[in-house]
XYZ file of C-alpha atoms in Angstrom:
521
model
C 74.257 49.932 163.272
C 78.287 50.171 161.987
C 79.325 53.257 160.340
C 79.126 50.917 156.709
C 75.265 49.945 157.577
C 74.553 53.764 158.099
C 76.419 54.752 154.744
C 74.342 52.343 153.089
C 70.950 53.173 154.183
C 71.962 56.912 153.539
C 72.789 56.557 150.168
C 69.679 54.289 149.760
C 67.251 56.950 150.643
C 69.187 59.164 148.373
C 68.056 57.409 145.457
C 64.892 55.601 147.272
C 63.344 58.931 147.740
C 63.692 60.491 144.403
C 62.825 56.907 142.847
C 59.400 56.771 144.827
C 58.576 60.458 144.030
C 59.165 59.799 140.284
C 57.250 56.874 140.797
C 54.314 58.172 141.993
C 54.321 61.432 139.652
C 54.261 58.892 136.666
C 51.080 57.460 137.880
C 49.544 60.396 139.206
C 50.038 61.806 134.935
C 48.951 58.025 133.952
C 45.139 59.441 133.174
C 46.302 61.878 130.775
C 48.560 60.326 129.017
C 46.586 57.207 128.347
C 43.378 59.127 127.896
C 44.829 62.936 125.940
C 41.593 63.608 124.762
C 39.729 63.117 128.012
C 41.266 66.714 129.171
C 37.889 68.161 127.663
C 35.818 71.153 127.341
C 38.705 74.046 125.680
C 41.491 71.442 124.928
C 40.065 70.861 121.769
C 39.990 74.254 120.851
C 44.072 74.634 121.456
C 44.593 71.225 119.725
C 43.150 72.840 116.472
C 44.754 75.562 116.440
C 47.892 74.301 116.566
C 47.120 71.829 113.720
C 45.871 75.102 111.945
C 49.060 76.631 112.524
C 51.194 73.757 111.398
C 49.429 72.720 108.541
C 48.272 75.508 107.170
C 51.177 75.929 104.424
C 50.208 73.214 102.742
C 46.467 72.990 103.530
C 44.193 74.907 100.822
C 41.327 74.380 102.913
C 42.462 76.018 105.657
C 43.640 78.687 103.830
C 40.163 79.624 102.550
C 38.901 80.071 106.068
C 41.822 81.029 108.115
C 44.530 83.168 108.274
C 47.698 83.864 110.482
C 48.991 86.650 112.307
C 51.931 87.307 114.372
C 50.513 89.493 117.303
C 52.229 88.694 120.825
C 49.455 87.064 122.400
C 50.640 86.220 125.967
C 48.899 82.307 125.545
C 50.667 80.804 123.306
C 52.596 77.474 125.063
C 51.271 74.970 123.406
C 51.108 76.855 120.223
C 55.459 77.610 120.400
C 55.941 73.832 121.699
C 53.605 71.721 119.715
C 53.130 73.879 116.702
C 56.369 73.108 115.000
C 56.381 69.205 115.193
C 52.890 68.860 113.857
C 54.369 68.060 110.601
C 56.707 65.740 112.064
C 54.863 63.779 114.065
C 50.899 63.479 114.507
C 49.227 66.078 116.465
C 47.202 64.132 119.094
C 50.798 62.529 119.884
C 52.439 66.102 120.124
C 49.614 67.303 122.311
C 49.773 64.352 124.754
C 53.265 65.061 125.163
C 53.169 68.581 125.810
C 49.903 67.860 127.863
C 51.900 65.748 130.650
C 55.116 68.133 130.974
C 52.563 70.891 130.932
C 50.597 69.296 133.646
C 53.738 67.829 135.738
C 55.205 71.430 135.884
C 53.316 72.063 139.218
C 54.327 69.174 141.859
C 58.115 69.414 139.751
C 57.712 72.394 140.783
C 56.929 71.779 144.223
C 59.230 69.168 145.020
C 62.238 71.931 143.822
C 60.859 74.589 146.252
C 61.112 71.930 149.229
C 64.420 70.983 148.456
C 65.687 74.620 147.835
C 63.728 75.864 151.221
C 65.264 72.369 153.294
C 68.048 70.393 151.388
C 66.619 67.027 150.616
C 64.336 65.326 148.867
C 61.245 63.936 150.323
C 57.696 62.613 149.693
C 55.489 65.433 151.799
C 54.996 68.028 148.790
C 53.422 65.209 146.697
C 51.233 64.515 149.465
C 48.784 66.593 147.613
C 49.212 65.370 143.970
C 44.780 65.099 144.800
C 44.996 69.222 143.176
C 47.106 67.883 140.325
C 43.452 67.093 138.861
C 42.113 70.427 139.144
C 39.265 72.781 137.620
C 41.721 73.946 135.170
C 42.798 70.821 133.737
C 39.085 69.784 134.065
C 38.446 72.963 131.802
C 41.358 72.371 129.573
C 43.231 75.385 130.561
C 46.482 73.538 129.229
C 48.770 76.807 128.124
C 47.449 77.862 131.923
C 48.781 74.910 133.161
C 52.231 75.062 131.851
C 52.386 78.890 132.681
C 51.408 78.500 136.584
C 53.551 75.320 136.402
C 56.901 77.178 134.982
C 56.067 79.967 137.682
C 56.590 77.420 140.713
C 59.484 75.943 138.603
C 60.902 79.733 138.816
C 59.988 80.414 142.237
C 61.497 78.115 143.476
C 64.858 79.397 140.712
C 64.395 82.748 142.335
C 65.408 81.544 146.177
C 67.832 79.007 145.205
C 70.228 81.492 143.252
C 69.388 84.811 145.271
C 72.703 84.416 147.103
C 74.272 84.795 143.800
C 75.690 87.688 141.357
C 73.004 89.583 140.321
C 73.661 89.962 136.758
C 74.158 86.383 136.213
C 70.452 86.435 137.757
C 69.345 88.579 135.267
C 70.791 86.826 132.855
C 68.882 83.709 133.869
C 65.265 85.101 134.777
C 65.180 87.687 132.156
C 64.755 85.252 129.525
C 62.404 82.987 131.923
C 59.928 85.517 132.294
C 59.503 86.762 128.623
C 59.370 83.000 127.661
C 56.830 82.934 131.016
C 55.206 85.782 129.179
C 54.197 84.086 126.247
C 52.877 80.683 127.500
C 50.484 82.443 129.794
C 50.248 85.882 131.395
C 49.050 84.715 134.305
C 51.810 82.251 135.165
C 54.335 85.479 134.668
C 52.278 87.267 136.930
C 51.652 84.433 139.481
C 55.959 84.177 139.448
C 56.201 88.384 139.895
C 53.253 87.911 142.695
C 55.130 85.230 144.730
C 58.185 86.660 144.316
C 57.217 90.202 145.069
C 55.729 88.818 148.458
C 58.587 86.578 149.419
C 60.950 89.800 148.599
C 58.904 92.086 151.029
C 58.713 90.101 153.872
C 62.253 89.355 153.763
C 62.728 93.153 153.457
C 60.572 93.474 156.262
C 62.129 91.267 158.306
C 65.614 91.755 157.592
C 68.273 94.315 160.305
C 68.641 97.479 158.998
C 72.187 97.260 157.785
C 70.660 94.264 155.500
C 68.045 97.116 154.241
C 69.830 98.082 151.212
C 70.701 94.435 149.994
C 66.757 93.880 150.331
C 65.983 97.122 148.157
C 68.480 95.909 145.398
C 66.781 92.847 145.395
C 63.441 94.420 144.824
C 65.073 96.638 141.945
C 66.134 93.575 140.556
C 62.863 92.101 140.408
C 61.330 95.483 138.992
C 63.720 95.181 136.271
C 62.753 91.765 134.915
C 59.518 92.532 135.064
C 59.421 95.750 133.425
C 60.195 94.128 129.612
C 57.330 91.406 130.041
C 54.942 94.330 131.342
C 55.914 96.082 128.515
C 54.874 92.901 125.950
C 51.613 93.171 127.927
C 51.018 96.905 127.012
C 51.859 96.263 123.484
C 49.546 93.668 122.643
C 46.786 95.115 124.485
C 47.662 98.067 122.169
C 48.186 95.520 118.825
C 44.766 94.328 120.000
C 42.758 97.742 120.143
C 42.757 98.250 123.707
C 42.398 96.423 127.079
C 39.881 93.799 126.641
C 36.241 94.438 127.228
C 34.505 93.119 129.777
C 33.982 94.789 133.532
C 35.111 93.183 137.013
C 32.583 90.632 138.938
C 33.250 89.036 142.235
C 31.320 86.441 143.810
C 29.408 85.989 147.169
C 31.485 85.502 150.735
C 30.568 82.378 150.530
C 31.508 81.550 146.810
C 35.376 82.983 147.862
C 35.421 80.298 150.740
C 34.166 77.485 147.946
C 37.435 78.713 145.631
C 39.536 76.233 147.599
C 37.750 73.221 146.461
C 38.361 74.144 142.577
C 42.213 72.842 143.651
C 39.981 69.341 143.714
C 38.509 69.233 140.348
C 35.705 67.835 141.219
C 32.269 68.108 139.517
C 30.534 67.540 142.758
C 30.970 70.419 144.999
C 30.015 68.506 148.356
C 32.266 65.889 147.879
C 35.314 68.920 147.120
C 34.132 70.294 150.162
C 34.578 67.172 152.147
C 37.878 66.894 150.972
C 39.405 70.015 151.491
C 37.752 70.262 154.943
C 39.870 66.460 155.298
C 42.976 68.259 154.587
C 42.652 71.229 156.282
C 41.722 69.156 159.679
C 45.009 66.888 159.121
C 47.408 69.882 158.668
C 46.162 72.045 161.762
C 46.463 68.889 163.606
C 50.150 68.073 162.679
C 50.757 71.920 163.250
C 49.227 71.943 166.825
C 51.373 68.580 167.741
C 54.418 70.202 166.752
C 54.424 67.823 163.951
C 54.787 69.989 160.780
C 56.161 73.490 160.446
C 56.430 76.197 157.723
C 59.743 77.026 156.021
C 59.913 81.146 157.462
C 60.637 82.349 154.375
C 57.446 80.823 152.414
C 54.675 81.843 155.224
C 54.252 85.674 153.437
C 53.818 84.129 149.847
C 51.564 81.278 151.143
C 49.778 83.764 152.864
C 49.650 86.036 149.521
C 48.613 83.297 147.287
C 45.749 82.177 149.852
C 44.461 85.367 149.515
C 44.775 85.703 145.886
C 42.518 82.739 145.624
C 39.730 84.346 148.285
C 39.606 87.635 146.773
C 40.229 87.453 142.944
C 37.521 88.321 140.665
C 35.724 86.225 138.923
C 35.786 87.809 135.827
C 38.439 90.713 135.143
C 39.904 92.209 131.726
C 37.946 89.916 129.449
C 39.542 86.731 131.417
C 36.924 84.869 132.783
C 36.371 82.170 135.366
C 39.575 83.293 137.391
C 38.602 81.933 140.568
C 39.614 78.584 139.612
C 42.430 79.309 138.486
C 45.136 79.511 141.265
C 43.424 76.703 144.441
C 46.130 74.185 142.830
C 49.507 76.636 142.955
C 48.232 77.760 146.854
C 47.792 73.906 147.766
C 51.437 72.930 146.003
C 52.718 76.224 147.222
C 51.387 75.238 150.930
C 52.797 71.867 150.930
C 56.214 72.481 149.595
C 56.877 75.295 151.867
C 56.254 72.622 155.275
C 57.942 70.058 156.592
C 57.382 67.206 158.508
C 59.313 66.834 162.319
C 60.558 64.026 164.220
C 57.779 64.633 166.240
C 55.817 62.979 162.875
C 57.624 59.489 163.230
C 54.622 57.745 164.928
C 51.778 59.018 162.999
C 53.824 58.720 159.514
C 51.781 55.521 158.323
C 48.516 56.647 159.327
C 49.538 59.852 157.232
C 50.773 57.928 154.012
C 47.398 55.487 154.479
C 45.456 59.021 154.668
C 47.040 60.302 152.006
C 47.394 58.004 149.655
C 43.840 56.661 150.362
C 42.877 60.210 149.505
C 45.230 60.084 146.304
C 44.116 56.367 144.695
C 40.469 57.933 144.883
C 40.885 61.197 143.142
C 43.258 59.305 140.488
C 40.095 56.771 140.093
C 37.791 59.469 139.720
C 39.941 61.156 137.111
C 40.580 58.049 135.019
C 36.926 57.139 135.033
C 35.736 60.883 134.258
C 38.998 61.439 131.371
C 38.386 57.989 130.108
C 34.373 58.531 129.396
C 35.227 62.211 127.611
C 38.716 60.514 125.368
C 36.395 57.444 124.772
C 33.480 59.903 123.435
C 35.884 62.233 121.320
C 37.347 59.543 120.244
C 34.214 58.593 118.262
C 33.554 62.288 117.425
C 36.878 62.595 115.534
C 35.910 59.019 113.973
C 32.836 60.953 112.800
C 34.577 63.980 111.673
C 36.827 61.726 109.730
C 33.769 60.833 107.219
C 32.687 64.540 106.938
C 34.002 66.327 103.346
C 37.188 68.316 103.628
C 35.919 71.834 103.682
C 32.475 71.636 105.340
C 31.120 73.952 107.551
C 30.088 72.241 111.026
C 27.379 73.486 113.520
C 26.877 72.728 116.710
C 23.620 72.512 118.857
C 22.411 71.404 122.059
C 19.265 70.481 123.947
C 17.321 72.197 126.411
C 19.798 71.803 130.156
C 17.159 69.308 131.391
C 18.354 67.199 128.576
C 21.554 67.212 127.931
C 24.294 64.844 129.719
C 26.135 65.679 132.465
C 29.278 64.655 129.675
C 28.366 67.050 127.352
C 27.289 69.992 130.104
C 30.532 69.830 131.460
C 32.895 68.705 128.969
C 32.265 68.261 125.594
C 30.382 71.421 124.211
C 33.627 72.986 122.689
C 34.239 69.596 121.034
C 33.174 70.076 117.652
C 36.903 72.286 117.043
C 38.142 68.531 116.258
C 36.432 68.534 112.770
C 39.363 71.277 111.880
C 41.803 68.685 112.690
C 39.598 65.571 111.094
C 38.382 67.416 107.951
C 39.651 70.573 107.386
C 36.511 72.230 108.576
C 35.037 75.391 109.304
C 34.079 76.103 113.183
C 32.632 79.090 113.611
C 33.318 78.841 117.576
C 36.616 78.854 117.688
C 38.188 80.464 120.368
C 40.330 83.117 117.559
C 40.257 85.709 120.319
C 43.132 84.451 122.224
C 45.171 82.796 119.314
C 47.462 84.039 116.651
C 44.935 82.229 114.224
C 42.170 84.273 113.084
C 38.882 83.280 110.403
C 39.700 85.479 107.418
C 37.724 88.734 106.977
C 34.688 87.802 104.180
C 34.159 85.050 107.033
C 34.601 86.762 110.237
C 30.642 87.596 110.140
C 30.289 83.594 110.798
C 32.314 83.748 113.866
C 31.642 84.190 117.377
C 34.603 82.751 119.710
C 33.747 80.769 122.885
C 29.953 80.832 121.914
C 28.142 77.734 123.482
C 26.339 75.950 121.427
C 23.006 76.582 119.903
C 19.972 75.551 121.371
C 17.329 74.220 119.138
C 14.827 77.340 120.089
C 17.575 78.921 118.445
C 17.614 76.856 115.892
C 14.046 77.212 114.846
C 13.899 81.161 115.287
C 17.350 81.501 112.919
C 16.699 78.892 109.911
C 14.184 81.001 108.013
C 16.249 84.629 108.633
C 18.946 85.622 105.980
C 23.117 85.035 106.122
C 24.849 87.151 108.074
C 26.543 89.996 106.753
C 29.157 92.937 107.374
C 26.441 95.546 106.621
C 24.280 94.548 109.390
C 26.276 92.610 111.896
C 25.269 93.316 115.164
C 21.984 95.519 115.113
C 20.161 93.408 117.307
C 22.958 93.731 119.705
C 24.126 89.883 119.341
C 26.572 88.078 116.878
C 24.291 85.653 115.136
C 26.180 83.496 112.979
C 23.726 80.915 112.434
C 21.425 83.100 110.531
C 19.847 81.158 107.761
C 22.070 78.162 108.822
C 20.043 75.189 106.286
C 22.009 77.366 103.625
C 25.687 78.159 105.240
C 26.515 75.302 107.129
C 27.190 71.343 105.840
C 26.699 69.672 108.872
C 25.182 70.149 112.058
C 26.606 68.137 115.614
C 23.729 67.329 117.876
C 25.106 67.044 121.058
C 21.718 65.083 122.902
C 21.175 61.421 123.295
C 17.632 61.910 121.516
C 17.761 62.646 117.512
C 16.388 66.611 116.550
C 13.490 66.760 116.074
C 13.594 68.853 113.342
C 11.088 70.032 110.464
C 11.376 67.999 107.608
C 12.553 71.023 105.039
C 15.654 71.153 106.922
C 16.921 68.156 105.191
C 19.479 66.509 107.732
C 20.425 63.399 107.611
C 22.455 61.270 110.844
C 25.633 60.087 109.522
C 26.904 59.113 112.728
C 25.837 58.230 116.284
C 26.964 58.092 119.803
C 24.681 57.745 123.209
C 26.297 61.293 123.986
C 25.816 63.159 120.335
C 24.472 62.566 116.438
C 26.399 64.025 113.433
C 23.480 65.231 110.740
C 24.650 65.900 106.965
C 22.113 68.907 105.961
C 21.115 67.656 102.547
């Protein structure tokens, strides 16, 4: 090959590589940003709270049941990035966008960290763009999303400018981790976690007359820290304290299972299959001498893998933790390797593994966020036709009844109606949002609740309203008491109609295989 021929193919994988990386990223975000509202279960709830916070100057109706504050609540991304256009430009557009930088944070991410730890772009980190459809985005953990995302984004900041002056540093990352603060705590603790680990075991490893560059470097980090900490404090203190709620762990073998939440998928044999797939391909390349680990990544690798084994499930209020970081370890794991020459001959069977791997979990994901945008689709449809003001409540069958659909995705669903018709929703998730249900009301709220079930129903039609003066004696927020009366509508989510006593007057006003929308006459 002459010296031109060489030049050429050079400068074609220059642009090749980043070309086919892009390439694939686009279709790996295709699902959600054909299908937005197919990210289910607590998307819904951020989608109406940022429609309550941009329209609520000029909506009366939501003024009679909402109200504003201005705490620092460290979960606010979408609220600080969508919130503002939403009377611009309509919301469900403004989510979707947000939605697919949010989500494309983590393998950007992980294709900066490679090319900081090796100096050039290549395909391997998006070998496992399979965890880009993950428990949390299955959840709709979307200000979660962007905050682990922008913490990989960072991480990868962190080692590309540690070589230079420190204060322009700190002028840099200060501002990153406040801003890191605010879309999600636990992205700007993920980013002090991995950068804490990757600054001790350089520490560790370093000569001795290298010793005091390494403790500057962990002063450094202390210092940007500090200020976010700080935020933390104060709006545990703004909120009356650390959150309630104890610590809870799960069994051995539930800790082991954490890995396949990186997976997303509802089926935990066939998650198990699949991470058991790419743990036997990646000792395998290891043992031939066919992949290695960047040195410097191995301790925060390491860290993060054990973060996911031995996190709590529940810990300060924040539930459902352990499926939370599987998706940053697997992106963290992948960027931080490389393949060697000694890869050259099994390359194709490892792009046919992997991308045989990858067109299955993007099928799954388009099918399963296709079926829940599809059904929401029709519930907003139905929400559209409800009156401007109404109260909506939601119930559910017995769990031998109810849809796999609605038992994993849709039962937090019913915050749409705030977007659709002004409405009341007396499960709104207020607890982690600078919107809050004004104080005569706050009796009919109960954040996160699941829906009622139609025991439930029956034992709380005949009791009286809620009030202030006896909220809580029987050691439960109730704030369907005497429901016929309070609320205007009630959201059946079961694919056979209620069947309800005839004085409690509902009416269907809209139906769907998956849920019926009664009018209580």
């Amino acid at each position: 090959m002459s010296a031109v021929q060489r030049n050429i193919a050079y400068a074609g994988s220059l642009i090749g590589r980043p070309f086919c990386s892009l390439l694939l990223l686009a279709l790996a975000l295709a699902p959600i940003a054909f299908h937005p509202l197919g990210i289910g279960r607590d998307y819904p709830n951020h989608l109406a709270r940022v429609f309550i916070q941009g329209a609520f100057g000029h909506q009366p109706a939501l003024q009679q049941f909402y109200q504003l504050n201005q705490q620092a609540i460290p979960d606010l991304a979408m609220d600080l990035l969508v919130g503002p256009f939403v009377g611009l430009i309509n919301v469900y557009t403004a989510a979707t966008v947000f939605s697919v930088f949010a989500v494309a944070l983590l393998p950007v991410g992980g294709m900066l960290l490679h090319f900081v730890l090796y100096r050039q772009w290549s395909l391997w980190p998006l070998a496992c763009l399979p965890a880009l459809y993950s428990a949390p985005l299955a959840g709709g953990l979307i200000n979660f999303l962007a905050g682990v995302g922008l913490s990989l984004v960072g991480f990868s900041g962190w080692i590309a400018f540690r070589q230079r002056n420190r204060w322009l540093r700190l002028a840099i990352f200060l501002p990153l981790v406040v801003v890191l603060w605010f879309w999600h705590a636990l992205g700007f603790l993920a980013l002090g976690y991995m950068v804490l680990a990757y600054e001790v075991a350089r520490a560790l490893h370093q000569p001795k007359h290298a010793s005091l560059f390494c403790q500057r470097e962990l002063l450094l980090q202390s210092i940007l820290f500090m200020v976010p900490l700080a935020l933390l404090i104060i709006s545990f203190l703004s909120l009356g304290g650390l959150p309630a709620g104890g610590i809870s762990f799960g069994s051995p073998m539930a800790m082991l299972i954490n890995f396949t939440f990186a997976f997303g998928l509802s089926d935990l044999l066939q998650g198990i299959i699949v991470l058991a797939v790419v743990a036997v391909i990646l000792i395998a390349l290891r043992q031939a001498g066919a992949l290695v680990w960047h040195p410097d990544i191995r301790v925060p690798v390491i860290a993060v893998g054990l973060l996911v084994l031995f996190i709590p499930e529940k810990f300060l209020g924040i539930s459902l933790l352990q499926l939370r970081f599987p998706a940053l370890f697997v992106f963290l794991l992948f960027a931080g390797s490389q393949l060697t020459v000694a890869s050259v001959k099994v390359r194709g069977l490892l792009a046919i593994l992997f991308l045989g791997l990858f067109a299955w979990q993007w099928s799954y994901a388009w099918q399963r966020m296709a079926s829940v945008d599809r059904v929401q689709r029709e519930m907003t449809e139905a929400f559209a036709g409800m009156s401007e003001g109404s109260w909506l409540l939601t119930a559910w069958p017995p769990e031998k009844d109810r849809s796999e659909l609605v038992w994993n995705e849709l039962y937090h669903s019913s915050s749409l109606a705030v977007i659709e018709a002004m409405a009341f929703e007396p499960k709104l998730f207020t607890n982690t949002s600078r919107v809050n249900v004004r104080a005569p009301l706050s009796v009919f709220n109960e954040p996160q609740a699941y829906p009622a079930k139609m025991l439930e129903l029956l034992e709380r039609a005949a009791k009286a309203a809620p009030n202030e003066a006896g909220w809580g004696q029987d050691g439960a927020a109730r704030y369907f008491d005497g429901w016929p009366g309070t609320f205007d509508y009630l959201l059946w989510l079961g694919r056979q109609p209620l069947d309800a006593p005839t004085d409690w007057n509902l009416t269907p006003v809209a139906t769907n295989p998956e849920f019926i929308l009664y009018r209580i006459n």
